[in-house]
Tab-separated table of C-alpha atoms in Angstrom:
chain	number	residue	atom	x	y	z
E	1373	MET	CA	14.909	1.659	-6.697
E	1374	TRP	CA	13.832	-0.523	-3.770
E	1375	GLN	CA	10.161	-1.299	-3.363
E	1376	LEU	CA	8.985	-1.640	0.248
E	1377	TYR	CA	5.817	-3.666	0.927
E	1378	GLN	CA	4.126	-2.256	4.037
E	1379	PHE	CA	1.143	-0.611	5.721
E	1380	PRO	CA	1.447	2.618	7.770
E	1381	LEU	CA	0.927	1.045	11.214
E	1382	CYS	CA	3.364	-1.891	10.832
E	1383	PRO	CA	5.969	-1.397	13.613
E	1384	PHE	CA	8.535	-3.653	11.910
E	1385	THR	CA	8.311	-1.615	8.712
E	1386	ARG	CA	8.623	1.613	10.709
E	1387	LYS	CA	11.891	0.348	12.224
E	1388	VAL	CA	13.234	-0.384	8.716
E	1389	ARG	CA	12.000	2.956	7.344
E	1390	ILE	CA	13.649	4.984	10.117
E	1391	LEU	CA	16.900	3.091	9.426
E	1392	LEU	CA	16.611	3.765	5.669
E	1393	GLY	CA	15.958	7.434	6.469
E	1394	GLU	CA	19.054	7.646	8.698
E	1395	LYS	CA	21.102	6.011	5.951
E	1396	ASP	CA	19.552	8.079	3.128
E	1397	VAL	CA	18.445	5.017	1.156
E	1398	GLY	CA	15.606	5.761	-1.260
E	1399	TYR	CA	12.581	3.483	-1.677
E	1400	GLU	CA	9.049	3.408	-3.031
E	1401	LEU	CA	6.139	2.310	-0.844
E	1402	VAL	CA	3.808	-0.523	-1.916
E	1403	ARG	CA	0.693	-0.952	0.219
E	1404	GLU	CA	0.203	-4.482	1.602
E	1405	ILE	CA	-2.301	-5.501	4.293
E	1406	PRO	CA	-0.927	-8.903	5.446
E	1407	TRP	CA	-4.292	-9.972	6.920
E	1408	THR	CA	-5.792	-10.210	3.423
E	1409	ARG	CA	-3.227	-12.984	2.658
E	1410	ARG	CA	-2.823	-12.014	-1.008
E	1411	ASP	CA	-1.473	-14.958	-3.053
E	1412	GLU	CA	1.275	-13.010	-4.851
E	1413	PHE	CA	2.541	-11.678	-1.521
E	1414	LEU	CA	2.544	-15.143	0.096
E	1415	ASP	CA	4.471	-16.509	-2.914
E	1416	MET	CA	7.135	-13.872	-2.248
E	1417	ASN	CA	7.129	-14.267	1.561
E	1418	PRO	CA	5.615	-17.507	2.920
E	1419	ALA	CA	5.598	-15.931	6.397
E	1420	GLY	CA	3.011	-13.480	5.043
E	1421	GLN	CA	4.458	-10.529	6.979
E	1422	THR	CA	5.571	-7.009	6.179
E	1423	PRO	CA	8.103	-5.564	5.547
E	1424	VAL	CA	9.458	-7.086	2.333
E	1425	MET	CA	11.908	-5.178	0.126
E	1426	VAL	CA	12.409	-5.895	-3.558
E	1427	ASP	CA	15.077	-4.574	-5.915
E	1428	GLY	CA	13.646	-5.651	-9.270
E	1429	GLU	CA	16.736	-4.703	-11.288
E	1430	ARG	CA	19.087	-6.854	-9.237
E	1431	GLY	CA	16.483	-9.515	-8.429
E	1432	THR	CA	17.094	-9.093	-4.683
E	1433	VAL	CA	14.262	-9.864	-2.253
E	1434	LEU	CA	14.791	-9.059	1.447
E	1435	ILE	CA	12.434	-10.576	4.026
E	1436	ASP	CA	12.200	-10.179	7.827
E	1437	SER	CA	12.818	-6.790	9.438
E	1438	ALA	CA	15.919	-7.931	11.375
E	1439	ALA	CA	17.500	-9.422	8.230
E	1440	ILE	CA	16.668	-6.229	6.299
E	1441	CYS	CA	18.283	-3.997	8.948
E	1442	GLU	CA	21.427	-6.165	9.035
E	1443	TYR	CA	21.575	-6.023	5.208
E	1444	PHE	CA	21.592	-2.213	5.070
E	1445	GLU	CA	23.935	-2.026	8.053
E	1446	GLU	CA	26.380	-4.214	6.087
E	1447	THR	CA	25.989	-2.505	2.707
E	1448	VAL	CA	25.661	1.205	3.639
E	1449	ASP	CA	28.478	2.741	5.711
E	1450	ARG	CA	26.590	5.914	6.609
E	1451	ALA	CA	24.961	6.151	10.059
E	1452	ALA	CA	26.008	2.840	11.629
E	1453	MET	CA	23.191	1.738	13.937
E	1454	ILE	CA	24.593	-1.617	15.154
E	1455	ASN	CA	27.762	-0.056	16.459
E	1456	GLY	CA	30.473	-0.352	19.109
E	1457	SER	CA	32.201	-3.432	20.521
E	1458	ALA	CA	30.862	-6.960	20.009
E	1459	ALA	CA	29.296	-6.772	23.498
E	1460	ASN	CA	27.639	-3.397	22.655
E	1461	ARG	CA	26.317	-4.862	19.425
E	1462	ALA	CA	24.888	-7.816	21.367
E	1463	GLU	CA	23.131	-5.389	23.731
E	1464	ILE	CA	21.687	-3.456	20.767
E	1465	ARG	CA	20.395	-6.687	19.196
E	1466	ARG	CA	18.984	-7.861	22.555
E	1467	LEU	CA	16.961	-4.663	22.862
E	1468	VAL	CA	15.770	-4.769	19.249
E	1469	ALA	CA	14.563	-8.330	19.926
E	1470	TRP	CA	12.976	-7.096	23.181
E	1471	PHE	CA	10.864	-4.508	21.322
E	1472	ASP	CA	10.133	-6.767	18.340
E	1473	THR	CA	9.122	-9.700	20.541
E	1474	GLN	CA	8.061	-8.638	24.055
E	1475	PHE	CA	6.774	-5.110	23.388
E	1476	PHE	CA	5.093	-6.334	20.192
E	1477	ARG	CA	3.389	-9.288	21.906
E	1478	ASP	CA	2.320	-7.233	24.945
E	1479	VAL	CA	1.482	-3.854	23.386
E	1480	SER	CA	1.742	-3.146	19.651
E	1481	GLN	CA	0.274	-6.437	18.405
E	1482	PRO	CA	-2.917	-6.351	20.530
E	1483	LEU	CA	-3.416	-2.634	19.753
E	1484	VAL	CA	-3.000	-3.153	15.985
E	1485	GLU	CA	-5.242	-6.219	15.978
E	1486	GLU	CA	-7.990	-4.713	18.162
E	1487	ARG	CA	-7.984	-1.103	16.909
E	1488	MET	CA	-6.869	-1.487	13.270
E	1489	VAL	CA	-7.472	-5.025	11.934
E	1490	LYS	CA	-10.869	-5.437	13.597
E	1491	ARG	CA	-12.031	-2.039	12.346
E	1492	LEU	CA	-10.642	-2.080	8.802
E	1493	VAL	CA	-10.416	-5.772	7.868
E	1494	LEU	CA	-12.681	-7.894	10.062
E	1495	ARG	CA	-15.419	-5.275	10.733
E	1496	GLN	CA	-15.652	-6.353	14.358
E	1497	SER	CA	-15.699	-4.474	17.667
E	1498	PRO	CA	-12.457	-4.386	19.656
E	1499	ASN	CA	-12.057	-6.568	22.735
E	1500	ALA	CA	-12.025	-4.014	25.579
E	1501	ALA	CA	-10.371	-6.350	28.087
E	1502	ARG	CA	-7.498	-7.107	25.702
E	1503	LEU	CA	-7.018	-3.366	25.054
E	1504	ARG	CA	-6.930	-2.614	28.788
E	1505	GLU	CA	-4.335	-5.368	29.257
E	1506	ALA	CA	-2.180	-3.943	26.424
E	1507	MET	CA	-2.324	-0.434	27.896
E	1508	LYS	CA	-1.381	-1.778	31.309
E	1509	SER	CA	1.562	-3.656	29.758
E	1510	ALA	CA	2.632	-0.450	27.999
E	1511	ILE	CA	3.075	1.206	31.410
E	1512	GLY	CA	5.372	-1.637	32.514
E	1513	HIS	CA	7.375	-1.291	29.307
E	1514	LEU	CA	7.721	2.492	29.770
E	1515	ASP	CA	8.945	1.821	33.320
E	1516	TYR	CA	11.667	-0.420	31.856
E	1517	ILE	CA	12.590	2.259	29.279
E	1518	ASP	CA	12.773	4.848	32.099
E	1519	TYR	CA	15.120	2.488	33.946
E	1520	LEU	CA	17.364	2.042	30.867
E	1521	LEU	CA	17.466	5.802	30.176
E	1522	ASP	CA	18.244	6.584	33.795
E	1523	HIS	CA	21.588	4.811	33.232
E	1524	ARG	CA	22.220	5.599	29.579
E	1525	LYS	CA	21.847	8.507	27.153
E	1526	TRP	CA	20.300	6.294	24.487
E	1527	MET	CA	18.495	2.958	24.773
E	1528	ALA	CA	21.572	0.717	24.412
E	1529	GLY	CA	24.371	3.073	25.532
E	1530	ALA	CA	26.099	6.358	24.784
E	1531	THR	CA	25.054	6.623	21.128
E	1532	ILE	CA	21.869	6.236	19.140
E	1533	SER	CA	21.418	2.704	17.763
E	1534	LEU	CA	18.939	0.352	16.135
E	1535	ALA	CA	17.516	-0.228	19.640
E	1536	ASP	CA	16.212	3.377	19.692
E	1537	LEU	CA	14.798	2.984	16.187
E	1538	ALA	CA	12.983	-0.224	17.145
E	1539	ALA	CA	11.653	1.368	20.336
E	1540	ALA	CA	10.410	4.481	18.504
E	1541	ALA	CA	8.808	2.308	15.804
E	1542	HIS	CA	6.758	0.228	18.257
E	1543	ILE	CA	5.955	3.107	20.617
E	1544	SER	CA	4.781	5.338	17.741
E	1545	VAL	CA	2.350	2.665	16.528
E	1546	ALA	CA	1.012	2.154	20.058
E	1547	ASP	CA	0.813	5.952	20.545
E	1548	TYR	CA	-1.070	6.404	17.241
E	1549	LEU	CA	-3.621	3.873	18.487
E	1550	GLY	CA	-4.055	5.668	21.837
E	1551	GLY	CA	-2.281	2.960	23.844
E	1552	ILE	CA	0.386	5.052	25.620
E	1553	ASP	CA	-0.127	6.986	28.848
E	1554	TRP	CA	2.929	9.287	29.030
E	1555	SER	CA	2.294	10.645	32.538
E	1556	GLY	CA	5.050	9.893	35.028
E	1557	HIS	CA	7.547	8.537	32.495
E	1558	THR	CA	10.015	11.423	32.517
E	1559	HIS	CA	13.015	9.804	30.837
E	1560	ALA	CA	10.990	7.929	28.221
E	1561	LYS	CA	9.027	11.067	27.375
E	1562	ALA	CA	12.151	13.256	27.023
E	1563	TRP	CA	13.806	10.608	24.826
E	1564	TYR	CA	10.706	10.248	22.597
E	1565	SER	CA	10.257	14.022	22.408
E	1566	ALA	CA	13.808	14.376	21.025
E	1567	PHE	CA	13.310	11.404	18.700
E	1568	LYS	CA	10.151	12.971	17.233
E	1569	SER	CA	12.255	15.812	15.761
E	1570	ARG	CA	14.526	13.481	13.755
E	1571	ARG	CA	14.447	13.981	10.003
E	1572	SER	CA	14.211	10.171	9.531
E	1573	PHE	CA	11.110	9.923	11.723
E	1574	ARG	CA	9.023	13.022	10.900
E	1575	PRO	CA	7.674	11.698	7.558
E	1576	LEU	CA	6.321	8.601	9.320
E	1577	LEU	CA	4.560	10.697	11.970
E	1578	ALA	CA	2.869	12.675	9.194
E	1579	GLU	CA	1.249	9.587	7.633
E	1580	ARG	CA	-2.298	8.525	8.419
E	1581	MET	CA	-4.077	5.175	8.193
E	1582	SER	CA	-7.385	6.152	6.615
E	1583	GLY	CA	-10.300	5.507	8.950
E	1584	ILE	CA	-8.200	5.776	12.122
E	1585	GLU	CA	-7.156	9.109	13.646
E	1586	PRO	CA	-4.267	9.396	16.137
E	1587	PRO	CA	-4.539	11.488	19.337
E	1588	SER	CA	-4.079	15.271	18.859
E	1589	TYR	CA	-0.591	15.310	20.454
E	1590	TYR	CA	0.682	12.395	18.321
E	1591	GLU	CA	2.931	14.378	15.957
E	1592	ASN	CA	3.911	17.112	18.403
E	1593	PRO	CA	7.465	16.956	19.881
E	1594	ASP	CA	6.137	19.056	22.822
E	1595	PHE	CA	3.459	16.804	24.252
S	1360	MET	CA	34.642	-19.978	30.736
S	1361	TRP	CA	31.174	-19.103	29.445
S	1362	GLN	CA	28.176	-20.260	31.433
S	1363	LEU	CA	25.103	-21.138	29.357
S	1364	TYR	CA	21.687	-21.013	31.058
S	1365	GLN	CA	19.410	-23.553	29.370
S	1366	PHE	CA	17.262	-26.681	29.527
S	1367	PRO	CA	17.777	-29.686	27.199
S	1368	LEU	CA	14.644	-29.155	25.062
S	1369	CYS	CA	15.052	-25.405	24.422
S	1370	PRO	CA	15.315	-25.071	20.598
S	1371	PHE	CA	16.915	-21.608	20.805
S	1372	THR	CA	19.652	-22.925	23.095
S	1373	ARG	CA	20.200	-25.909	20.791
S	1374	LYS	CA	20.817	-23.529	17.882
S	1375	VAL	CA	23.421	-21.655	19.965
S	1376	ARG	CA	25.031	-24.892	21.204
S	1377	ILE	CA	25.408	-26.326	17.692
S	1378	LEU	CA	27.035	-23.039	16.625
S	1379	LEU	CA	29.400	-23.106	19.634
S	1380	GLY	CA	30.247	-26.718	18.756
S	1381	GLU	CA	31.028	-25.818	15.133
S	1382	LYS	CA	33.216	-22.957	16.359
S	1383	ASP	CA	34.881	-24.993	19.146
S	1384	VAL	CA	33.871	-22.530	21.876
S	1385	GLY	CA	33.814	-24.120	25.335
S	1386	TYR	CA	31.028	-23.507	27.850
S	1387	GLU	CA	29.498	-24.892	31.018
S	1388	LEU	CA	25.786	-25.718	31.242
S	1389	VAL	CA	23.567	-24.190	33.936
S	1390	ARG	CA	20.061	-25.661	34.195
S	1391	GLU	CA	17.245	-23.081	33.997
S	1392	ILE	CA	13.545	-23.846	33.538
S	1393	PRO	CA	12.121	-20.463	32.398
S	1394	TRP	CA	8.567	-21.394	33.413
S	1395	THR	CA	9.552	-21.315	37.103
S	1396	ARG	CA	10.342	-17.564	36.652
S	1397	ARG	CA	13.240	-17.577	39.128
S	1398	ASP	CA	13.926	-14.045	40.438
S	1399	GLU	CA	17.707	-14.117	39.893
S	1400	PHE	CA	17.195	-15.233	36.290
S	1401	LEU	CA	14.590	-12.527	35.613
S	1402	ASP	CA	16.969	-9.911	37.057
S	1403	MET	CA	19.552	-11.045	34.512
S	1404	ASN	CA	17.109	-11.344	31.587
S	1405	PRO	CA	13.783	-9.503	31.986
S	1406	ALA	CA	12.451	-11.461	28.986
S	1407	GLY	CA	12.771	-14.579	31.159
S	1408	GLN	CA	13.948	-16.762	28.276
S	1409	THR	CA	16.811	-19.138	27.636
S	1410	PRO	CA	19.521	-19.074	26.384
S	1411	VAL	CA	21.575	-16.573	28.360
S	1412	MET	CA	25.392	-16.666	28.313
S	1413	VAL	CA	27.557	-15.190	31.035
S	1414	ASP	CA	31.310	-14.659	31.089
S	1415	GLY	CA	31.871	-13.810	34.753
S	1416	GLU	CA	35.534	-12.831	34.329
S	1417	ARG	CA	34.811	-10.207	31.692
S	1418	GLY	CA	31.383	-9.276	33.062
S	1419	THR	CA	29.752	-10.008	29.694
S	1420	VAL	CA	26.095	-11.111	29.587
S	1421	LEU	CA	24.635	-12.186	26.234
S	1422	ILE	CA	20.849	-12.430	25.871
S	1423	ASP	CA	18.626	-13.542	22.957
S	1424	SER	CA	19.682	-16.437	20.736
S	1425	ALA	CA	19.998	-14.323	17.568
S	1426	ALA	CA	22.189	-11.739	19.356
S	1427	ILE	CA	24.305	-14.563	20.820
S	1428	CYS	CA	24.837	-16.181	17.391
S	1429	GLU	CA	25.797	-12.831	15.830
S	1430	TYR	CA	28.231	-12.228	18.724
S	1431	PHE	CA	30.139	-15.474	18.169
S	1432	GLU	CA	29.980	-15.035	14.400
S	1433	GLU	CA	31.687	-11.650	14.868
S	1434	THR	CA	34.262	-12.727	17.448
S	1435	VAL	CA	35.261	-16.249	16.288
S	1436	ASP	CA	36.566	-16.592	12.713
S	1437	ARG	CA	36.327	-20.377	12.587
S	1438	ALA	CA	33.329	-21.963	10.807
S	1439	ALA	CA	31.519	-18.866	9.521
S	1440	MET	CA	27.796	-19.640	9.558
S	1441	ILE	CA	26.384	-16.290	8.359
S	1442	ASN	CA	28.385	-16.347	5.184
S	1443	GLY	CA	28.457	-15.261	1.535
S	1444	SER	CA	27.259	-12.031	-0.073
S	1445	ALA	CA	25.017	-9.542	1.734
S	1446	ALA	CA	22.022	-11.045	-0.104
S	1447	ASN	CA	23.059	-14.586	0.953
S	1448	ARG	CA	23.421	-13.405	4.522
S	1449	ALA	CA	19.926	-11.869	4.357
S	1450	GLU	CA	18.535	-15.205	3.130
S	1451	ILE	CA	20.291	-17.054	5.992
S	1452	ARG	CA	18.851	-14.603	8.551
S	1453	ARG	CA	15.385	-14.836	6.950
S	1454	LEU	CA	15.403	-18.617	7.360
S	1455	VAL	CA	16.730	-18.472	10.923
S	1456	ALA	CA	13.845	-16.089	11.723
S	1457	TRP	CA	11.471	-18.470	9.907
S	1458	PHE	CA	12.433	-21.376	12.169
S	1459	ASP	CA	12.661	-19.269	15.336
S	1460	THR	CA	9.296	-17.592	14.718
S	1461	GLN	CA	7.027	-19.605	12.394
S	1462	PHE	CA	8.268	-23.149	13.079
S	1463	PHE	CA	8.493	-22.353	16.799
S	1464	ARG	CA	4.975	-20.906	16.959
S	1465	ASP	CA	3.444	-23.713	14.862
S	1466	VAL	CA	5.432	-26.755	15.998
S	1467	SER	CA	8.153	-26.601	18.668
S	1468	GLN	CA	6.370	-24.234	21.097
S	1469	PRO	CA	3.088	-26.185	21.299
S	1470	LEU	CA	4.996	-29.497	21.563
S	1471	VAL	CA	7.255	-28.214	24.369
S	1472	GLU	CA	4.338	-26.642	26.230
S	1473	GLU	CA	1.980	-29.614	25.881
S	1474	ARG	CA	4.454	-32.510	26.257
S	1475	MET	CA	7.145	-31.028	28.526
S	1476	VAL	CA	5.867	-28.030	30.531
S	1477	LYS	CA	2.478	-29.561	31.315
S	1478	ARG	CA	4.086	-32.834	32.406
S	1479	LEU	CA	7.076	-31.532	34.372
S	1480	VAL	CA	6.019	-28.084	35.605
S	1481	LEU	CA	2.239	-27.704	35.598
S	1482	ARG	CA	1.319	-31.380	36.244
S	1483	GLN	CA	-1.511	-31.186	33.719
S	1484	SER	CA	-2.601	-33.386	30.816
S	1485	PRO	CA	-1.643	-32.272	27.315
S	1486	ASN	CA	-4.248	-30.718	25.028
S	1487	ALA	CA	-4.713	-33.406	22.342
S	1488	ALA	CA	-6.248	-31.039	19.782
S	1489	ARG	CA	-3.318	-28.615	20.074
S	1490	LEU	CA	-0.840	-31.501	19.665
S	1491	ARG	CA	-2.647	-32.742	16.529
S	1492	GLU	CA	-2.548	-29.218	15.095
S	1493	ALA	CA	1.211	-28.945	15.811
S	1494	MET	CA	1.907	-32.302	14.132
S	1495	LYS	CA	-0.150	-31.258	11.114
S	1496	SER	CA	1.797	-27.985	10.922
S	1497	ALA	CA	5.058	-29.943	11.119
S	1498	ILE	CA	4.112	-31.740	7.887
S	1499	GLY	CA	3.597	-28.387	6.141
S	1500	HIS	CA	6.961	-27.180	7.411
S	1501	LEU	CA	8.710	-30.357	6.201
S	1502	ASP	CA	7.078	-29.804	2.793
S	1503	TYR	CA	8.650	-26.339	2.706
S	1504	ILE	CA	12.055	-27.755	3.729
S	1505	ASP	CA	11.735	-30.393	0.961
S	1506	TYR	CA	11.039	-27.559	-1.473
S	1507	LEU	CA	14.104	-25.584	-0.321
S	1508	LEU	CA	16.376	-28.652	-0.467
S	1509	ASP	CA	15.103	-29.581	-3.909
S	1510	HIS	CA	16.762	-26.370	-5.155
S	1511	ARG	CA	19.716	-26.121	-2.797
S	1512	LYS	CA	22.299	-28.384	-1.172
S	1513	TRP	CA	21.819	-26.756	2.225
S	1514	MET	CA	18.883	-24.792	3.651
S	1515	ALA	CA	20.028	-21.335	2.489
S	1516	GLY	CA	22.291	-22.215	-0.453
S	1517	ALA	CA	25.431	-24.110	-1.468
S	1518	THR	CA	27.062	-24.212	1.976
S	1519	ILE	CA	25.977	-25.048	5.510
S	1520	SER	CA	24.821	-21.983	7.457
S	1521	LEU	CA	23.059	-20.849	10.617
S	1522	ALA	CA	19.780	-21.622	8.809
S	1523	ASP	CA	20.633	-25.361	8.925
S	1524	LEU	CA	21.614	-25.097	12.586
S	1525	ALA	CA	18.327	-23.347	13.460
S	1526	ALA	CA	16.320	-25.901	11.475
S	1527	ALA	CA	18.082	-28.870	13.115
S	1528	ALA	CA	17.627	-27.294	16.557
S	1529	HIS	CA	13.848	-26.894	16.199
S	1530	ILE	CA	13.301	-30.164	14.338
S	1531	SER	CA	15.295	-32.148	16.915
S	1532	VAL	CA	13.165	-30.797	19.764
S	1533	ALA	CA	9.961	-31.595	17.872
S	1534	ASP	CA	11.353	-35.051	16.959
S	1535	TYR	CA	12.304	-35.762	20.598
S	1536	LEU	CA	8.704	-35.009	21.572
S	1537	GLY	CA	7.295	-37.329	18.887
S	1538	GLY	CA	5.968	-34.515	16.712
S	1539	ILE	CA	7.640	-35.345	13.386
S	1540	ASP	CA	6.312	-37.821	10.806
S	1541	TRP	CA	9.284	-38.381	8.462
S	1542	SER	CA	7.451	-40.451	5.858
S	1543	GLY	CA	7.381	-38.936	2.380
S	1544	HIS	CA	9.840	-36.132	3.120
S	1545	THR	CA	12.826	-37.457	1.145
S	1546	HIS	CA	14.996	-34.343	0.975
S	1547	ALA	CA	14.327	-33.234	4.544
S	1548	LYS	CA	15.060	-36.741	5.822
S	1549	ALA	CA	18.346	-37.068	3.889
S	1550	TRP	CA	19.450	-33.626	5.084
S	1551	TYR	CA	18.595	-34.411	8.729
S	1552	SER	CA	20.204	-37.845	8.520
S	1553	ALA	CA	23.501	-36.225	7.418
S	1554	PHE	CA	23.144	-33.504	10.051
S	1555	LYS	CA	22.720	-36.099	12.811
S	1556	SER	CA	26.302	-37.290	12.240
S	1557	ARG	CA	27.858	-33.865	12.870
S	1558	ARG	CA	30.282	-33.676	15.782
S	1559	SER	CA	28.596	-30.432	16.940
S	1560	PHE	CA	25.157	-32.061	17.095
S	1561	ARG	CA	25.767	-35.580	18.469
S	1562	PRO	CA	26.260	-34.502	22.123
S	1563	LEU	CA	22.846	-32.788	22.050
S	1564	LEU	CA	21.146	-35.890	20.668
S	1565	ALA	CA	22.645	-37.923	23.514
S	1566	GLU	CA	21.044	-35.763	26.231
S	1567	ARG	CA	17.761	-36.652	27.902
S	1568	MET	CA	15.141	-34.566	29.695
S	1569	SER	CA	14.395	-36.715	32.737
S	1570	GLY	CA	10.808	-37.938	32.746
S	1571	ILE	CA	10.417	-37.730	28.951
S	1572	GLU	CA	11.762	-40.367	26.569
S	1573	PRO	CA	12.312	-39.681	22.855
S	1574	PRO	CA	11.222	-42.176	20.143
S	1575	SER	CA	13.606	-45.127	19.604
S	1576	TYR	CA	14.945	-43.773	16.263
S	1577	TYR	CA	15.654	-40.290	17.694
S	1578	GLU	CA	19.460	-40.522	17.864
S	1579	ASN	CA	19.951	-42.833	14.899
S	1580	PRO	CA	21.310	-41.282	11.667
S	1581	ASP	CA	19.688	-44.204	9.770
S	1582	PHE	CA	16.044	-43.784	10.612
């Protein structure tokens, strides 16, 4: 049985967990708050980041969410999520990198640091200007998603792919932390509404980070 | 013929170019300085980053260095660089992400911003404290590389892989900008010395960014 080191509001872990759900791969959660920089965790992953997956029986350790997704894509045939031609696969990987790098830097990272880490780990007040900036950036990102979904059924083309999983992972963390204003983003909202009903995603929406409550509409597919 | 949008000291482009060299894929260079945020380039890649590859005849646009490397790994059989078992491939991708994220953030990004962008684009003086911090981080990273190469012939195992290409790409940019102190790093130095002689890497070492000179030993395999 795989062990998955994570905390509930880690967007990179959410991406991996939705993929594992789609592929029906079982795992056991191990709570890890990377900001505490626990020695045993740093020995396993010098980058100090979640997610990390460990298969103790086989002695396999998987580190880095992109490497983990590629691993399960290569080893589990069910529910291919990096699919299509080589050019399609490049577009999927571009968009995954877009959410993991640009959306993370602009939106999910500042929200997690200001609203989660400062409250639960550092015991500090959030920086209101940085939060406002993140919420403004989120609007720009939803505009881009609207643009993509105006041309395509799913984020990277005609079928669901890892790009949708990455997008839902980051957006759900930002939404939990009150960083998403859905008004006016018709395509993005319809896409996310449908995504919320997926069997792979519902268990994640049901989890709570103790001490931080999401908005009332957070779990609701009709929002 | 592929067109490759880049500037000589972009570590992500160097990684792609070494891979294309190993695989004997031809391309034409197009100069792009991302910090000028040229409209036509942003229309092509909203992330505004190099490298971008365009095949005008086929209408293919490849964006993000990891997606580009995976594309050529999938479409060109020669010189497989994400090789071995699924677990080996995960370790290669982990290390590529390590250099592209951690080494970049700690070493190559501050060096490029302080020593190249401030000189050529912003016309400002470099921040000496930030440069010192980057050079100190570089020592820690070389320690980690020494540790890896004490156990393995190449960065990710018994054979050369994309992890070595990513490492050489970032290290060469940092070395060009005078950020690497090689003393005391026996394994890392021997590995880099051998890498410098590769046919795929020598053309990159011969290039210059006008207005910035590398140290005298920069191109020399015996340094």
